[in-house]
Every structure is written in structure tokens, then in C-alpha cells.
Amino acid sequence: EIKAQATGVHIDRVTQLQDSIDQQCQMLFKSLHYLHKKAGMVQVAPEIPVTQQNEGADSADEFTARTQEIANDICRQAKKIDALVESLPGVSVSESDQEREFVELSQENDAATRDLEEANKRARALLGDISDILREIADNAGKQKKGRDH
């Protein structure tokens, strides 16, 4: 039971990690969109003039502040992902220990499968017994009714 609880916690951590990675991807996508849509045009070489301005661009100060905020959010999310990765089982466990745990879990799974099959077998036998009893009751009820009718 303790193993099952621990495994559930591991799965929860994996789900948290997946969600955090999804959030990181969304943040990166949105930040690229922001940079593309809100960046002002800047001349980068004297021989290449800026011929068209970005009408939807933020002011330079606003753009700088917002990009700094975006960078901080991305770094915070990356640290959260790192912490989740470090908390996963097996990160600090040797390969042989992981293999040993896998074998133990596999054996537990096999035992649980056998228990389930045995319980299923018993349930089917009980269902058969109950069906037989109900059939016998129905037959007796039918015989009693015929006896009363005659």
C-alpha cells in the first residue's frame, strides 16, 4: 500500500512536470509573438534604412520593461521545472537500484494480477451457484402453481 501511494505521488510529479513544460512552451510561444508584434523597428546597419515602422509597437521603455518581465517569468518557470525534475524518483538512484525496484514492482503487479484472476474465478463460480439456485426456485414455484391449478 505504501508503494502504491508513493507511485501515485511520482505520477503526480510527472503530471506536474508535464504541465510545467506545457506552460513553459506557451510562455515561449507568447513571448515570441509579443516580440514579433510589439518590437519597434531599429536600424541595425547604416546602409540598411528602416523603411516602415511597426504601428503596433510599444514604446522603447515599455518594450524593455515587458521583455524583462517575460525573461523573468521564463526563468522562474525553468527553475520550477528543474525542481520538479530533481524531485522525481530515480534522479539520485543508481541504475541497479532502479532495475531492482522495477523487478519488485513487476512482481507485485504479477501477484495482483493473479489475485484478480482468482477473485474473478470465485465470482463466476458464485454467479453460477446463484443462477442454479434461482433456476431451482423458479422451477419449484412453477411446479407448485401447476399443482394448485389441478
JSON list of C-alpha atoms in Angstrom, two decimals, residues 7 9 11 13-14 24 29 35 37 44 46 78 103 121 128-129 142-143 148:
[
{"chain": "A", "resi": 7, "resn": "THR", "atom": "CA", "xyz": [3.89, 5.57, -7.04]},
{"chain": "A", "resi": 9, "resn": "VAL", "atom": "CA", "xyz": [2.96, 10.69, -5.81]},
{"chain": "A", "resi": 11, "resn": "ILE", "atom": "CA", "xyz": [2.79, 10.07, -11.18]},
{"chain": "A", "resi": 13, "resn": "ARG", "atom": "CA", "xyz": [5.01, 14.80, -10.03]},
{"chain": "A", "resi": 14, "resn": "VAL", "atom": "CA", "xyz": [5.25, 13.63, -13.62]},
{"chain": "A", "resi": 24, "resn": "GLN", "atom": "CA", "xyz": [6.88, 26.92, -20.49]},
{"chain": "A", "resi": 29, "resn": "PHE", "atom": "CA", "xyz": [5.35, 30.99, -27.87]},
{"chain": "A", "resi": 35, "resn": "LEU", "atom": "CA", "xyz": [8.48, 40.30, -29.58]},
{"chain": "A", "resi": 37, "resn": "LYS", "atom": "CA", "xyz": [4.27, 42.22, -32.80]},
{"chain": "A", "resi": 44, "resn": "VAL", "atom": "CA", "xyz": [20.96, 47.86, -37.32]},
{"chain": "A", "resi": 46, "resn": "PRO", "atom": "CA", "xyz": [23.84, 52.37, -41.65]},
{"chain": "A", "resi": 78, "resn": "ALA", "atom": "CA", "xyz": [12.60, 26.93, -15.83]},
{"chain": "A", "resi": 103, "resn": "VAL", "atom": "CA", "xyz": [11.59, -6.04, -10.73]},
{"chain": "A", "resi": 121, "resn": "LYS", "atom": "CA", "xyz": [-12.89, -17.08, -10.89]},
{"chain": "A", "resi": 128, "resn": "GLY", "atom": "CA", "xyz": [-23.15, -19.94, -11.37]},
{"chain": "A", "resi": 129, "resn": "ASP", "atom": "CA", "xyz": [-24.33, -21.15, -7.95]},
{"chain": "A", "resi": 142, "resn": "GLY", "atom": "CA", "xyz": [-43.82, -23.36, -11.34]},
{"chain": "A", "resi": 143, "resn": "LYS", "atom": "CA", "xyz": [-44.49, -26.89, -10.05]},
{"chain": "A", "resi": 148, "resn": "ARG", "atom": "CA", "xyz": [-52.69, -25.78, -7.28]}
]
